[in-house]
Amino acid sequence: MKETLRRRISDLRAGRESERDFLAFLQNFPFSNETHIKLDFHRKLRRGIPEVIFGQGKSAEQLQRIVKKFIEVGEDILITRIDRERFAALSKDFPGLRYHAAARIITSLRQPRIKNKGKILVLSAGASDEKVAEEAYVSSLYLGNRTDREYDVGVACLARILSLQKKLNRYTVIIAVAGMEGALPSVVAGLTSTPIIAVPTSVGYGANFGGLSALLSMLNSCAGGISVVNIDNGFGAAYQATLINQKGSR
Amino acid sequence: MKETLRRRISDLRAGRESERDFLAFLQNFPFSNETHIKLDFHRKLRRGIPEVIFGQGKSAEQLQRIVKKFIEVGEDILITRIDRERFAALSKDFPGLRYHAAARIITSLRQPRIKNKGKILVLSAGASDEKVAEEAYVSSLYLGNRTDREYDVGVACLARILSLQKKLNRYTVIIAVAGMEGALPSVVAGLTSTPIIAVPTSVGYGANFGGLSALLSMLNSCAGGISVVNIDNGFGAAYQATLINQKGSR
Amino acid sequence: MKETLRRRISDLRAGRESERDFLAFLQNFPFSNETHIKLDFHRKLRRGIPEVIFGQGKSAEQLQRIVKKFIEVGEDILITRIDRERFAALSKDFPGLRYHAAARIITSLRQPRIKNKGKILVLSAGASDEKVAEEAYVSSLYLGNRTDREYDVGVACLARILSLQKKLNRYTVIIAVAGMEGALPSVVAGLTSTPIIAVPTSVGYGANFGGLSALLSMLNSCAGGISVVNIDNGFGAAYQATLINQKGSR
Amino acid sequence: MKETLRRRISDLRAGRESERDFLAFLQNFPFSNETHIKLDFHRKLRRGIPEVIFGQGKSAEQLQRIVKKFIEVGEDILITRIDRERFAALSKDFPGLRYHAAARIITSLRQPRIKNKGKILVLSAGASDEKVAEEAYVSSLYLGNRTDREYDVGVACLARILSLQKKLNRYTVIIAVAGMEGALPSVVAGLTSTPIIAVPTSVGYGANFGGLSALLSMLNSCAGGISVVNIDNGFGAAYQATLINQKGSR
Amino acid sequence: MKETLRRRISDLRAGRESERDFLAFLQNFPFSNETHIKLDFHRKLRRGIPEVIFGQGKSAEQLQRIVKKFIEVGEDILITRIDRERFAALSKDFPGLRYHAAARIITSLRQPRIKNKGKILVLSAGASDEKVAEEAYVSSLYLGNRTDREYDVGVACLARILSLQKKLNRYTVIIAVAGMEGALPSVVAGLTSTPIIAVPTSVGYGANFGGLSALLSMLNSCAGGISVVNIDNGFGAAYQATLINQKGSR
Amino acid sequence: MKETLRRRISDLRAGRESERDFLAFLQNFPFSNETHIKLDFHRKLRRGIPEVIFGQGKSAEQLQRIVKKFIEVGEDILITRIDRERFAALSKDFPGLRYHAAARIITSLRQPRIKNKGKILVLSAGASDEKVAEEAYVSSLYLGNRTDREYDVGVACLARILSLQKKLNRYTVIIAVAGMEGALPSVVAGLTSTPIIAVPTSVGYGANFGGLSALLSMLNSCAGGISVVNIDNGFGAAYQATLINQKGSR
Amino acid sequence: MKETLRRRISDLRAGRESERDFLAFLQNFPFSNETHIKLDFHRKLRRGIPEVIFGQGKSAEQLQRIVKKFIEVGEDILITRIDRERFAALSKDFPGLRYHAAARIITSLRQPRIKNKGKILVLSAGASDEKVAEEAYVSSLYLGNRTDREYDVGVACLARILSLQKKLNRYTVIIAVAGMEGALPSVVAGLTSTPIIAVPTSVGYGANFGGLSALLSMLNSCAGGISVVNIDNGFGAAYQATLINQKGSR
Amino acid sequence: MKETLRRRISDLRAGRESERDFLAFLQNFPFSNETHIKLDFHRKLRRGIPEVIFGQGKSAEQLQRIVKKFIEVGEDILITRIDRERFAALSKDFPGLRYHAAARIITSLRQPRIKNKGKILVLSAGASDEKVAEEAYVSSLYLGNRTDREYDVGVACLARILSLQKKLNRYTVIIAVAGMEGALPSVVAGLTSTPIIAVPTSVGYGANFGGLSALLSMLNSCAGGISVVNIDNGFGAAYQATLINQKGSR
């Protein structure tokens, strides 16, 4: 898509395109203006990150229309919150898709291109937080970051996280995923100078109240260097980590 | 008070007191039946722990009447949640009282008698949790337990709590006091086989919601061996620790 | 890692390694370091209680891998929050498992070995609290405690709980399970000097808000000697009771 | 409007207006139509209970205007939620007022007239609930009911409430006031066939959340025969008890 | 069961039974002491209302055992919160049962015996509140009260409720059932001197929060004479209304 | 009742009844007084908007009875919150119905008659808010308003909403539908002098708490000119917009 | 201010001002760009309503700076949420200010100019809601609307609001202010076709939770034609009513 | 302990201790081990950011002891949440302190040393958010970052924030401070590829619930690239921004 833009800019400079035509083109450029769903292909220009599709709550037909459009304009595909059934339906029409089951994500088949310099580490507290941690891991990878992962390193057995202490400072961002009491980010923050994006998960029961417990823990952490995204929002953490990594990469 | 009871029991056995009189006496024994405030002196017999006065919300006159009654029947004094002003007022009439400022507690002057075998450790996460930790510490001491304290050992600097690890197992109960993200009990529980009474505090601001954050953290702890009392309830933790210590002491 | 362990064990047996060196080694052998799930076999050394598997949210395959590992290292099995379907799947491969239907727990077939001196009593308020009470009862038994149970003794009919009053003091810990208004622990606490672990349940409807009502009741109890675990956390109560019983047993 | 009323009253007395016409007129004379505060003197006709003044948040001048109006039309005075300072201000202009300090209520000096047949009992769980209990007691008395009170009979010492069991059935309504865990109404309901109006109080701290704890307890009571009014609403309980007593008195 | 009691009482009077034996008998009388479910047949003596079975969450087998026991001792059957499927299962073994579909209640076939003098009126605000209103209506009838019902009289069309105004005072108790904004009881209370038991329902969506909206409305009503039971608790309202009606009937 | 109505209508036509008498009669003819469901046909007279059927929670039979009644009295049909299954069932008996799938609404087949002068604009923030936006759009149209819609104009891509700025002032009311952070109405309010009815949706997850996040955003908007309806209440917004449009149309 | 704009526009057309200068002027026009407080004088152009100052939380000096700026550019003054003390301080420097004590509002001395055609009615439920109602009333008047008020017309005495029924339809918008159970807007909506802006107030106590009770009531109203603003936001209601009235006035 | 440190430092200088040994020693010198307050001077080594003092809730004496210690070891001073009164008290003993009134922060007098390469921008939505924004601004500056600020750029007047659009990408991190509906970060995120740390403030009233409204908005933002810190936690945002800036600076 950037190609089209570049071509028209050089046309403009070369006098092959009038200023007025170019302006009109730009006005139609920011988003694909379908009646009910407007895709923001302009975002890649503005933010360095392509439009990503939030799969939850979208019907099979909605997804089909969107994927078709993405393929037409040559965009990379990244669909989050998608179950195996809807993947199966999509992959019939679009064979070039890959399903990351643990992460519940669909991407294009091709390997992600690493664009940013630093590295990102995804930590998870318990085995049940894996879904959210994988959403963060796969997203981070496909948004162009070297990404590592260490799961099941919760605070009930400190030896696990302490054994990682030395390497924590090597990362540009740490994504720390935890449910229940959500103490992992607080403990990790005390061990490193790497900024931490904390992801509370809805893992737990009873007075967990759907992740509220972990969310409040993380917001109230006594250790500095933690900022928080929405409950279960592994993708959002990867997105934020990518923006930070981009900044450090320039 | 137990003295009175013992005397009448021996009178009963010796035939100096009729069964019917004794029963009537017992009916009037459980509590001092004033019109508006009924004191439960019987509790010491039932629970091994004397009646303790919750000072919050009680007027100076109410306290005066209660202390007078306690002194009449020879009960030990332990008043919690009491500010220096009301202490000053009381101490005019009852000089044999001592004020523990940090704990906001009034006790009798005499040294507490250690009745139970085991030891109790009071931990606090931050400097601001000191008030609640001291309430637990002084209460635990005056309820008859050998008691140690280590404050400001929160998880943002793990070295502090790790430096205590070896001695944690020596205690019968650990009282862990923490506000903000309330992670201390979870981390301590991973380091010891001593049962932990967790006390959330209302220390914090914003999404702390008056201690809710720490309370939920503690209830949702991924580490076993933690049970929780009300927000800021240092005395309640000491009470529970005392009952546990009594059991282990028999 | 298992290899290392095996080799050093045979070295130990062959006298090629001193006992002291081996213990030191064990302190650095904290967990089974699989990629995604780290089992904490070290916990038994640290806390006197084996690793227990929280079944909720774990897939059949995850459970299979974990049980296989436990059997390999000779660990006792205790899986909580497990439905009959997943038990049926597991028991095909591992015939030595037993399902406790009311408690939704899987254990090994062999009788639990009683390791601790004191006794634990599980009380429940209503017939609907039975699931949680049974989780506490079976867990307590399999964690090595002599355990009794008395169900359906809620406060709407005081005669029931009063008829038990005499024997309450004989127990080292009482686990009191209650939903709805959650008043049982408060009433029991007034009758005994045994410490009480209160378990709120999500039984109820309307303004119960998933167990919040019972949870708040228990945290705010006017009677001392109560500490609280998470809503529906029967296992957590048994775990805490076991730690207390261990202390009293030394 | 007052003019109309006076004229028609003198017409009535002079025989110029029939009684039936006058009553019909009164049905259309619902309230004292001042600009900003409309008093509902008609309520006594509709509900058998006079207009009562909720003092909280009303300025001294507002109260003065209202009391003046009440005295003009010969209404009994009952002002709730009123502190001693505003009473002092009012009593200068209206010497015929009496302040019930514990209840924070102002009434007329004259003894309340007992209009209803049955008796009402006000129970309170703790000494700190006295303010609310007294609001209920004084209101119940001044609304025309024979009223007894027994305070400090909370569930932490069951002997207190059990000692009252025999007489509970003698009352037409029991008002049970309790803060903290709010268990008193549940226990009382199990002991009697008298309907209970439960009043949660905001007494407590921490996870009490301003009375929410007791409120939820009472709404979720496992014992039937309890209905609940707002937190701290001692007057509301007395009002409801009066309506029930009126019904039984016909 | 009452038969047994009566026989022993006459034996007692006739000297055929010693006072001590009778007291011992009474102590064992209060409840059917099965291992896991204790039925409180004594309640009828204490409260004038038989044990009622809360069907929700009880398995088919649990219900079968309970119904069998009730039939053995000659108790009336009243099971609430029961779906048609479990009724079908039960009615195979116990043909003498009747299903009230709208109320989701099972009763015995025989007509309810009216024991109390006054009448009860069940009002509901909207068509969707019918389930809860019917639970109140059928329960009230089978607990021995003359009972009327008027549904769909919500405040959005005041003419409906105003058309009933004249007859409201004839009832001993009004049960007002409403979801959504829960305004019905406030409006009705302004029109009558009959005490109102308000039942919030979980009918609604969005900021209704499962009935919280109606519950808070009712607790905060500006009109006196309203007390509240739990969300959707139609039976609880009927129970309370029955106790009030019993009082007025003596 | 219908008979009475018919007779008086024919009397009216025949001149046997004066217009004034008939109108007076109508004021006393408020609703169709079936036993359990009372339809308020009078509303059209009072409010200018016909009775609309809230489909959620109504059984197929309830709907059938209501639709039959509407057709008998010649009312327009507008049923909200209705799934395709119940539509299919209804359309067998009543072929003249039309299903608006995206809006989950049933209407009569005939084109809506535009009665009001102004125009209404329905905006939605994201593709997932479409259901609620369509409920508002179809309702607004069928209640008699010229209505436009622009979806997927959320604040993450300001260009979309800025491109609409010029035409925003042309509308009489804007209905702004948004889930998640609910910022759309605040941004739109800053761009126009048209009053905005904001509709929070339950679209989102985690700390969205079923739409609470968007609801609070809208209530706390720093921009004036926004008022809010219940979460997901697209119909309610259309209703309010219609009343405003009616006022401007006179 | 519009004068300045008009003059420069005519200068522009007449060639007395260059296009570039005009654009630069416009860039500095929208808001007074002080370092810390930016005033949006442009708003009057965009929205037809002048910038209004929210006084709460602003220091005396901040207010002084703002008022000075307003007077310089000839803007009308309207400051909300301002206590008498800060008014006294301001009025020393700016004598042309008027304090509306009940509304806690400061305005200029001059009479408000009525710009809009329709009329607005402010209703309040109870005497304690007067503060918020007055904020709405004075704001509505000073924003250019003919405005009436009727206070203390709550639903506990329906006669009050029914006596107003006939004139309700005459208004373009009704602002209905209510605390406690917040039922007033629901009842009024059933009586009129005028759109209602509902303002919940924080008046109440206990389960009122700072106005949450009234807020939820209003959002869940069963009657259509109600939209809601923030708790205690009398000004916000007046603002919304003004925008609606402007639309109807064109 | 200070003695040890001093001795080893002089040993180091004198060549009696190797650099490597000294560093190893330092790793074991984690904190100043006073009885009740443990300062973590080691943090600077671990995290690159010095210990900062949270002033809220600390008494004047506590602060005095801490400042004295900081000055002894040559630490920079940064005390947050401190009012002018406590500053006045401190500055008597420590004249080298500076009070930043708007930020409620105390620092040393000397200019902050800029250590990091990138720049940070602090945005605030409204004039009332200034306190929190200043806390972020001063903290960011004193933690070693080039820092700009733009206040009062909320979304109600989009022109303000749009006028900044071009320069947003120049910053390494943007700190966006907003209360009320908290929409600012969502709008800014749509305009830039700079990562945003969002700070909700407690500014607002009513359904703001102490900042909950803005907090939820920010967590649920539909725009990626936002992570959130606690309500009013300006310092926490600056801390996180500093860690990110450090990473980018290496």
PDB file of N, CA, C and O in Angstrom, chain C residues 154-158 180-181 183, chain D residues 183-192 196 217-227, chain E residues 40 43 46-47 229 233 235-236 239-240 243:
ATOM      1  N   GLY C 154     -26.571 -25.056  59.836  1.00  0.00           N
ATOM      2  CA  GLY C 154     -26.678 -23.594  59.707  1.00  0.00           C
ATOM      3  C   GLY C 154     -27.439 -22.943  60.854  1.00  0.00           C
ATOM      4  O   GLY C 154     -28.135 -23.605  61.630  1.00  0.00           O
ATOM      5  N   VAL C 155     -27.353 -21.620  60.923  1.00  0.00           N
ATOM      6  CA  VAL C 155     -27.856 -20.887  62.079  1.00  0.00           C
ATOM      7  C   VAL C 155     -29.369 -20.730  62.117  1.00  0.00           C
ATOM      8  O   VAL C 155     -29.921 -20.308  63.138  1.00  0.00           O
ATOM      9  N   ALA C 156     -30.075 -21.071  61.015  1.00  0.00           N
ATOM     10  CA  ALA C 156     -31.530 -20.927  61.051  1.00  0.00           C
ATOM     11  C   ALA C 156     -32.126 -21.897  62.062  1.00  0.00           C
ATOM     12  O   ALA C 156     -33.254 -21.725  62.515  1.00  0.00           O
ATOM     13  N   CYS C 157     -31.409 -22.941  62.400  1.00  0.00           N
ATOM     14  CA  CYS C 157     -31.867 -23.873  63.431  1.00  0.00           C
ATOM     15  C   CYS C 157     -30.722 -24.083  64.406  1.00  0.00           C
ATOM     16  O   CYS C 157     -29.939 -25.026  64.283  1.00  0.00           O
ATOM     17  N   LEU C 158     -30.633 -23.197  65.406  1.00  0.00           N
ATOM     18  CA  LEU C 158     -29.479 -23.186  66.316  1.00  0.00           C
ATOM     19  C   LEU C 158     -29.271 -24.506  67.041  1.00  0.00           C
ATOM     20  O   LEU C 158     -28.134 -24.861  67.379  1.00  0.00           O
ATOM     21  N   MET C 180     -24.812 -18.032  51.353  1.00  0.00           N
ATOM     22  CA  MET C 180     -25.881 -17.101  51.729  1.00  0.00           C
ATOM     23  C   MET C 180     -25.378 -16.018  52.693  1.00  0.00           C
ATOM     24  O   MET C 180     -24.474 -15.285  52.356  1.00  0.00           O
ATOM     25  N   GLU C 181     -25.948 -15.961  53.927  1.00  0.00           N
ATOM     26  CA  GLU C 181     -25.554 -14.883  54.835  1.00  0.00           C
ATOM     27  C   GLU C 181     -24.259 -15.193  55.566  1.00  0.00           C
ATOM     28  O   GLU C 181     -23.740 -14.345  56.284  1.00  0.00           O
ATOM     29  N   ALA C 183     -23.292 -16.768  58.262  1.00  0.00           N
ATOM     30  CA  ALA C 183     -23.209 -16.480  59.700  1.00  0.00           C
ATOM     31  C   ALA C 183     -22.622 -17.621  60.513  1.00  0.00           C
ATOM     32  O   ALA C 183     -22.266 -17.430  61.675  1.00  0.00           O
TER      33      ALA C 183
ATOM     34  N   ALA D 183     -25.275 -10.860  61.563  1.00  0.00           N
ATOM     35  CA  ALA D 183     -25.873 -12.186  61.709  1.00  0.00           C
ATOM     36  C   ALA D 183     -27.048 -12.235  62.671  1.00  0.00           C
ATOM     37  O   ALA D 183     -27.798 -13.214  62.687  1.00  0.00           O
ATOM     38  N   LEU D 184     -27.237 -11.177  63.481  1.00  0.00           N
ATOM     39  CA  LEU D 184     -28.257 -11.241  64.526  1.00  0.00           C
ATOM     40  C   LEU D 184     -29.649 -11.616  64.002  1.00  0.00           C
ATOM     41  O   LEU D 184     -30.274 -12.542  64.528  1.00  0.00           O
ATOM     42  N   PRO D 185     -30.168 -10.952  62.957  1.00  0.00           N
ATOM     43  CA  PRO D 185     -31.528 -11.302  62.509  1.00  0.00           C
ATOM     44  C   PRO D 185     -31.658 -12.772  62.101  1.00  0.00           C
ATOM     45  O   PRO D 185     -32.677 -13.398  62.375  1.00  0.00           O
ATOM     46  N   SER D 186     -30.630 -13.336  61.462  1.00  0.00           N
ATOM     47  CA  SER D 186     -30.705 -14.741  61.055  1.00  0.00           C
ATOM     48  C   SER D 186     -30.867 -15.652  62.260  1.00  0.00           C
ATOM     49  O   SER D 186     -31.651 -16.595  62.245  1.00  0.00           O
ATOM     50  N   VAL D 187     -30.103 -15.362  63.307  1.00  0.00           N
ATOM     51  CA  VAL D 187     -30.166 -16.210  64.496  1.00  0.00           C
ATOM     52  C   VAL D 187     -31.508 -16.026  65.201  1.00  0.00           C
ATOM     53  O   VAL D 187     -32.157 -16.996  65.602  1.00  0.00           O
ATOM     54  N   VAL D 188     -31.965 -14.779  65.323  1.00  0.00           N
ATOM     55  CA  VAL D 188     -33.244 -14.521  65.986  1.00  0.00           C
ATOM     56  C   VAL D 188     -34.391 -15.170  65.212  1.00  0.00           C
ATOM     57  O   VAL D 188     -35.294 -15.773  65.796  1.00  0.00           O
ATOM     58  N   ALA D 189     -34.339 -15.063  63.883  1.00  0.00           N
ATOM     59  CA  ALA D 189     -35.412 -15.631  63.062  1.00  0.00           C
ATOM     60  C   ALA D 189     -35.553 -17.129  63.313  1.00  0.00           C
ATOM     61  O   ALA D 189     -36.651 -17.689  63.237  1.00  0.00           O
ATOM     62  N   GLY D 190     -34.440 -17.792  63.615  1.00  0.00           N
ATOM     63  CA  GLY D 190     -34.512 -19.227  63.885  1.00  0.00           C
ATOM     64  C   GLY D 190     -35.152 -19.545  65.226  1.00  0.00           C
ATOM     65  O   GLY D 190     -35.474 -20.695  65.501  1.00  0.00           O
ATOM     66  N   LEU D 191     -35.364 -18.530  66.066  1.00  0.00           N
ATOM     67  CA  LEU D 191     -35.848 -18.769  67.427  1.00  0.00           C
ATOM     68  C   LEU D 191     -37.290 -18.354  67.654  1.00  0.00           C
ATOM     69  O   LEU D 191     -37.827 -18.568  68.741  1.00  0.00           O
ATOM     70  N   THR D 192     -37.933 -17.757  66.653  1.00  0.00           N
ATOM     71  CA  THR D 192     -39.253 -17.182  66.925  1.00  0.00           C
ATOM     72  C   THR D 192     -40.128 -17.179  65.680  1.00  0.00           C
ATOM     73  O   THR D 192     -39.628 -17.294  64.565  1.00  0.00           O
ATOM     74  N   ILE D 196     -39.454 -10.204  61.511  1.00  0.00           N
ATOM     75  CA  ILE D 196     -38.306  -9.378  61.885  1.00  0.00           C
ATOM     76  C   ILE D 196     -38.029  -8.326  60.821  1.00  0.00           C
ATOM     77  O   ILE D 196     -37.946  -8.651  59.634  1.00  0.00           O
ATOM     78  N   SER D 217     -25.729  -9.617  54.167  1.00  0.00           N
ATOM     79  CA  SER D 217     -26.026 -10.725  55.091  1.00  0.00           C
ATOM     80  C   SER D 217     -27.522 -10.866  55.321  1.00  0.00           C
ATOM     81  O   SER D 217     -28.073 -11.947  55.264  1.00  0.00           O
ATOM     82  N   MET D 218     -28.145  -9.748  55.605  1.00  0.00           N
ATOM     83  CA  MET D 218     -29.550  -9.783  55.987  1.00  0.00           C
ATOM     84  C   MET D 218     -30.427 -10.153  54.791  1.00  0.00           C
ATOM     85  O   MET D 218     -31.378 -10.904  54.920  1.00  0.00           O
ATOM     86  N   LEU D 219     -30.074  -9.649  53.614  1.00  0.00           N
ATOM     87  CA  LEU D 219     -30.854  -9.977  52.417  1.00  0.00           C
ATOM     88  C   LEU D 219     -30.702 -11.449  52.058  1.00  0.00           C
ATOM     89  O   LEU D 219     -31.597 -12.059  51.486  1.00  0.00           O
ATOM     90  N   ASN D 220     -29.544 -12.028  52.365  1.00  0.00           N
ATOM     91  CA  ASN D 220     -29.277 -13.414  51.987  1.00  0.00           C
ATOM     92  C   ASN D 220     -29.546 -14.390  53.118  1.00  0.00           C
ATOM     93  O   ASN D 220     -29.122 -15.538  53.028  1.00  0.00           O
ATOM     94  N   SER D 221     -30.232 -13.937  54.162  1.00  0.00           N
ATOM     95  CA  SER D 221     -30.403 -14.806  55.325  1.00  0.00           C
ATOM     96  C   SER D 221     -31.034 -16.137  54.934  1.00  0.00           C
ATOM     97  O   SER D 221     -32.002 -16.200  54.186  1.00  0.00           O
ATOM     98  N   CYS D 222     -30.474 -17.221  55.482  1.00  0.00           N
ATOM     99  CA  CYS D 222     -31.025 -18.542  55.208  1.00  0.00           C
ATOM    100  C   CYS D 222     -32.308 -18.774  55.995  1.00  0.00           C
ATOM    101  O   CYS D 222     -33.032 -19.724  55.734  1.00  0.00           O
ATOM    102  N   ALA D 223     -32.599 -17.922  56.975  1.00  0.00           N
ATOM    103  CA  ALA D 223     -33.806 -18.086  57.782  1.00  0.00           C
ATOM    104  C   ALA D 223     -34.913 -17.212  57.223  1.00  0.00           C
ATOM    105  O   ALA D 223     -34.688 -16.047  56.934  1.00  0.00           O
ATOM    106  N   GLY D 224     -36.113 -17.721  57.062  1.00  0.00           N
ATOM    107  CA  GLY D 224     -37.228 -16.920  56.569  1.00  0.00           C
ATOM    108  C   GLY D 224     -37.713 -15.940  57.619  1.00  0.00           C
ATOM    109  O   GLY D 224     -37.309 -15.991  58.777  1.00  0.00           O
ATOM    110  N   GLY D 225     -38.582 -15.012  57.185  1.00  0.00           N
ATOM    111  CA  GLY D 225     -39.199 -14.108  58.147  1.00  0.00           C
ATOM    112  C   GLY D 225     -38.404 -12.863  58.433  1.00  0.00           C
ATOM    113  O   GLY D 225     -38.574 -12.231  59.480  1.00  0.00           O
ATOM    114  N   ILE D 226     -37.534 -12.503  57.506  1.00  0.00           N
ATOM    115  CA  ILE D 226     -36.734 -11.288  57.657  1.00  0.00           C
ATOM    116  C   ILE D 226     -36.962 -10.395  56.452  1.00  0.00           C
ATOM    117  O   ILE D 226     -36.848 -10.849  55.322  1.00  0.00           O
ATOM    118  N   SER D 227     -37.287  -9.132  56.677  1.00  0.00           N
ATOM    119  CA  SER D 227     -37.204  -8.185  55.568  1.00  0.00           C
ATOM    120  C   SER D 227     -36.371  -7.007  56.048  1.00  0.00           C
ATOM    121  O   SER D 227     -36.234  -6.791  57.246  1.00  0.00           O
TER     122      SER D 227
ATOM    123  N   ASP E  40     -35.618 -29.811  59.367  1.00  0.00           N
ATOM    124  CA  ASP E  40     -35.968 -29.116  60.599  1.00  0.00           C
ATOM    125  C   ASP E  40     -37.474 -29.139  60.810  1.00  0.00           C
ATOM    126  O   ASP E  40     -38.157 -28.141  60.686  1.00  0.00           O
ATOM    127  N   ARG E  43     -39.387 -26.777  63.110  1.00  0.00           N
ATOM    128  CA  ARG E  43     -39.653 -25.386  62.748  1.00  0.00           C
ATOM    129  C   ARG E  43     -41.132 -25.034  62.830  1.00  0.00           C
ATOM    130  O   ARG E  43     -41.517 -23.948  63.233  1.00  0.00           O
ATOM    131  N   ARG E  46     -41.881 -24.085  66.187  1.00  0.00           N
ATOM    132  CA  ARG E  46     -41.271 -22.816  66.568  1.00  0.00           C
ATOM    133  C   ARG E  46     -41.875 -21.646  65.818  1.00  0.00           C
ATOM    134  O   ARG E  46     -42.065 -20.571  66.341  1.00  0.00           O
ATOM    135  N   ARG E  47     -42.156 -21.808  64.523  1.00  0.00           N
ATOM    136  CA  ARG E  47     -42.466 -20.658  63.704  1.00  0.00           C
ATOM    137  C   ARG E  47     -43.845 -20.694  63.067  1.00  0.00           C
ATOM    138  O   ARG E  47     -44.246 -19.736  62.417  1.00  0.00           O
ATOM    139  N   VAL E 229     -36.848  -7.894  50.565  1.00  0.00           N
ATOM    140  CA  VAL E 229     -36.215  -9.213  50.626  1.00  0.00           C
ATOM    141  C   VAL E 229     -35.223  -9.337  49.460  1.00  0.00           C
ATOM    142  O   VAL E 229     -35.102  -8.425  48.650  1.00  0.00           O
ATOM    143  N   ASN E 233     -36.639 -13.147  45.354  1.00  0.00           N
ATOM    144  CA  ASN E 233     -37.055 -14.018  46.450  1.00  0.00           C
ATOM    145  C   ASN E 233     -38.550 -13.921  46.713  1.00  0.00           C
ATOM    146  O   ASN E 233     -38.993 -13.461  47.775  1.00  0.00           O
ATOM    147  N   PHE E 235     -40.634 -16.312  47.329  1.00  0.00           N
ATOM    148  CA  PHE E 235     -41.002 -17.139  48.470  1.00  0.00           C
ATOM    149  C   PHE E 235     -40.728 -16.425  49.784  1.00  0.00           C
ATOM    150  O   PHE E 235     -41.553 -16.440  50.705  1.00  0.00           O
ATOM    151  N   GLY E 236     -39.568 -15.793  49.875  1.00  0.00           N
ATOM    152  CA  GLY E 236     -39.212 -15.094  51.116  1.00  0.00           C
ATOM    153  C   GLY E 236     -40.219 -14.020  51.477  1.00  0.00           C
ATOM    154  O   GLY E 236     -40.535 -13.818  52.650  1.00  0.00           O
ATOM    155  N   TYR E 239     -43.261 -15.720  52.858  1.00  0.00           N
ATOM    156  CA  TYR E 239     -42.972 -16.225  54.199  1.00  0.00           C
ATOM    157  C   TYR E 239     -43.148 -15.097  55.224  1.00  0.00           C
ATOM    158  O   TYR E 239     -43.821 -15.238  56.237  1.00  0.00           O
ATOM    159  N   GLN E 240     -42.525 -13.955  54.924  1.00  0.00           N
ATOM    160  CA  GLN E 240     -42.616 -12.799  55.825  1.00  0.00           C
ATOM    161  C   GLN E 240     -44.066 -12.333  55.937  1.00  0.00           C
ATOM    162  O   GLN E 240     -44.547 -12.048  57.040  1.00  0.00           O
ATOM    163  N   LEU E 243     -45.961 -14.603  58.295  1.00  0.00           N
ATOM    164  CA  LEU E 243     -45.700 -14.338  59.720  1.00  0.00           C
ATOM    165  C   LEU E 243     -46.486 -13.124  60.202  1.00  0.00           C
ATOM    166  O   LEU E 243     -47.055 -13.120  61.293  1.00  0.00           O
TER     167      LEU E 243
END
